[in-house]
């Protein structure tokens, strides 16, 4: 009668060793790759001063962040794929901020100059220490690489992530769950909303913009990045959600890298995108724009107009 216990594999020891050594091997591989990337940046003399952490840094470029399959499905030219890779990498080696994160940072420093009485802050690291800036109510929807580490130190900043399976507004492991199309915050709760590469992934753009406008105070701003390809004349939905909650596809489904299976793109934004933002009740500004084949890292700034105040003019003639 055969034994119920399987015979001890003669490979058991090497496999155990492999399990023990694998983390060290992965760490070594990661470290080696970082050294090569930084050496390449130094050799190519790619240096910048990072607007997020304030340090001088070699700029690490990673062409591979835009996979060939995405290039093919999205129909990107070589030039657009390259511009997208610059936007999605060109990392600060100190804080990990990508090019788009550093441009968001520069935009915040310009729009909210801190330390006006002395020298204006030149990095987000210094900016968050200013009392006037620390008093801002900031909503960061989905952590922005590099920037999040600093915004999360601000006493009045709220960071959220989206988990379709968790209740809206619930806090799990210190992270608040929020759906951008039905935020649980009260009206006029924030001075500033920051998002980065998020709007294209919401299934209902109109509701998301309406919600952002609702939670902002008059004069409040939404500062964000999102893909906008030159040569797309009008914004269109690549996908939507049917009445039963099923995903409907109106164009080739594309997913941006991230998460377990990537993030489905619901909207392809086009040249009319600023007018769509304006139609949602915002004043609109596009920084680093317009989108060009060689530069896709624009920053959008939308602002809730302040209500007009009545002019101090009497409605009846005053007799003297
Ligand atoms: Zn940095």
PDB file of N, CA and C and ligand atoms in Angstrom, residues 49-57 91-97 102 146 150, ligand 1:
ATOM      1  N   UNK A  49      16.473  70.656 -10.260  1.00  0.00           N
ATOM      2  CA  UNK A  49      16.166  70.894  -8.854  1.00  0.00           C
ATOM      3  C   UNK A  49      14.705  70.507  -8.682  1.00  0.00           C
ATOM      4  N   UNK A  50      14.427  69.636  -7.733  1.00  0.00           N
ATOM      5  CA  UNK A  50      13.080  69.091  -7.571  1.00  0.00           C
ATOM      6  C   UNK A  50      12.196  70.093  -6.820  1.00  0.00           C
ATOM      7  N   UNK A  51      11.059  70.442  -7.426  1.00  0.00           N
ATOM      8  CA  UNK A  51      10.136  71.391  -6.786  1.00  0.00           C
ATOM      9  C   UNK A  51       9.345  70.743  -5.646  1.00  0.00           C
ATOM     10  N   UNK A  52       9.440  69.422  -5.518  1.00  0.00           N
ATOM     11  CA  UNK A  52       8.727  68.752  -4.421  1.00  0.00           C
ATOM     12  C   UNK A  52       9.612  68.742  -3.169  1.00  0.00           C
ATOM     13  N   UNK A  53      10.800  68.110  -3.271  1.00  0.00           N
ATOM     14  CA  UNK A  53      11.635  67.979  -2.063  1.00  0.00           C
ATOM     15  C   UNK A  53      12.690  69.078  -1.952  1.00  0.00           C
ATOM     16  N   UNK A  54      12.925  69.812  -3.062  1.00  0.00           N
ATOM     17  CA  UNK A  54      13.862  70.932  -3.020  1.00  0.00           C
ATOM     18  C   UNK A  54      15.313  70.542  -3.235  1.00  0.00           C
ATOM     19  N   UNK A  55      15.568  69.232  -3.499  1.00  0.00           N
ATOM     20  CA  UNK A  55      16.956  68.802  -3.659  1.00  0.00           C
ATOM     21  C   UNK A  55      17.354  68.803  -5.141  1.00  0.00           C
ATOM     22  N   UNK A  56      18.658  68.974  -5.391  1.00  0.00           N
ATOM     23  CA  UNK A  56      19.177  68.784  -6.747  1.00  0.00           C
ATOM     24  C   UNK A  56      19.227  67.283  -6.993  1.00  0.00           C
ATOM     25  N   UNK A  57      18.763  66.848  -8.150  1.00  0.00           N
ATOM     26  CA  UNK A  57      18.669  65.411  -8.386  1.00  0.00           C
ATOM     27  C   UNK A  57      19.007  65.035  -9.813  1.00  0.00           C
ATOM     28  N   UNK A  91      12.171  60.687 -12.845  1.00  0.00           N
ATOM     29  CA  UNK A  91      12.006  60.681 -11.392  1.00  0.00           C
ATOM     30  C   UNK A  91      13.081  61.465 -10.657  1.00  0.00           C
ATOM     31  N   UNK A  92      12.685  62.104  -9.574  1.00  0.00           N
ATOM     32  CA  UNK A  92      13.627  62.628  -8.590  1.00  0.00           C
ATOM     33  C   UNK A  92      14.107  61.425  -7.773  1.00  0.00           C
ATOM     34  N   UNK A  93      15.430  61.237  -7.670  1.00  0.00           N
ATOM     35  CA  UNK A  93      15.921  60.049  -6.962  1.00  0.00           C
ATOM     36  C   UNK A  93      15.693  60.147  -5.454  1.00  0.00           C
ATOM     37  N   UNK A  94      15.441  61.355  -4.958  1.00  0.00           N
ATOM     38  CA  UNK A  94      15.282  61.524  -3.510  1.00  0.00           C
ATOM     39  C   UNK A  94      13.853  61.258  -3.055  1.00  0.00           C
ATOM     40  N   UNK A  95      12.883  61.908  -3.744  1.00  0.00           N
ATOM     41  CA  UNK A  95      11.500  61.799  -3.256  1.00  0.00           C
ATOM     42  C   UNK A  95      10.606  60.967  -4.165  1.00  0.00           C
ATOM     43  N   UNK A  96      11.108  60.596  -5.353  1.00  0.00           N
ATOM     44  CA  UNK A  96      10.322  59.750  -6.251  1.00  0.00           C
ATOM     45  C   UNK A  96       9.293  60.502  -7.077  1.00  0.00           C
ATOM     46  N   UNK A  97       9.301  61.849  -7.023  1.00  0.00           N
ATOM     47  CA  UNK A  97       8.324  62.608  -7.808  1.00  0.00           C
ATOM     48  C   UNK A  97       8.603  62.451  -9.295  1.00  0.00           C
ATOM     49  N   UNK A 102       6.207  66.944 -10.200  1.00  0.00           N
ATOM     50  CA  UNK A 102       7.013  68.153  -9.970  1.00  0.00           C
ATOM     51  C   UNK A 102       6.332  69.373 -10.578  1.00  0.00           C
ATOM     52  N   UNK A 146       5.614  61.131  -4.568  1.00  0.00           N
ATOM     53  CA  UNK A 146       6.494  62.217  -4.121  1.00  0.00           C
ATOM     54  C   UNK A 146       5.735  63.279  -3.353  1.00  0.00           C
ATOM     55  N   UNK A 150       4.591  64.709   1.419  1.00  0.00           N
ATOM     56  CA  UNK A 150       4.600  66.034   2.046  1.00  0.00           C
ATOM     57  C   UNK A 150       3.187  66.499   2.390  1.00  0.00           C
TER      58      UNK A 150
HETATM   59 ZN1  LIG B   1      12.376  65.362  -5.091  1.00  0.00          ZN
END
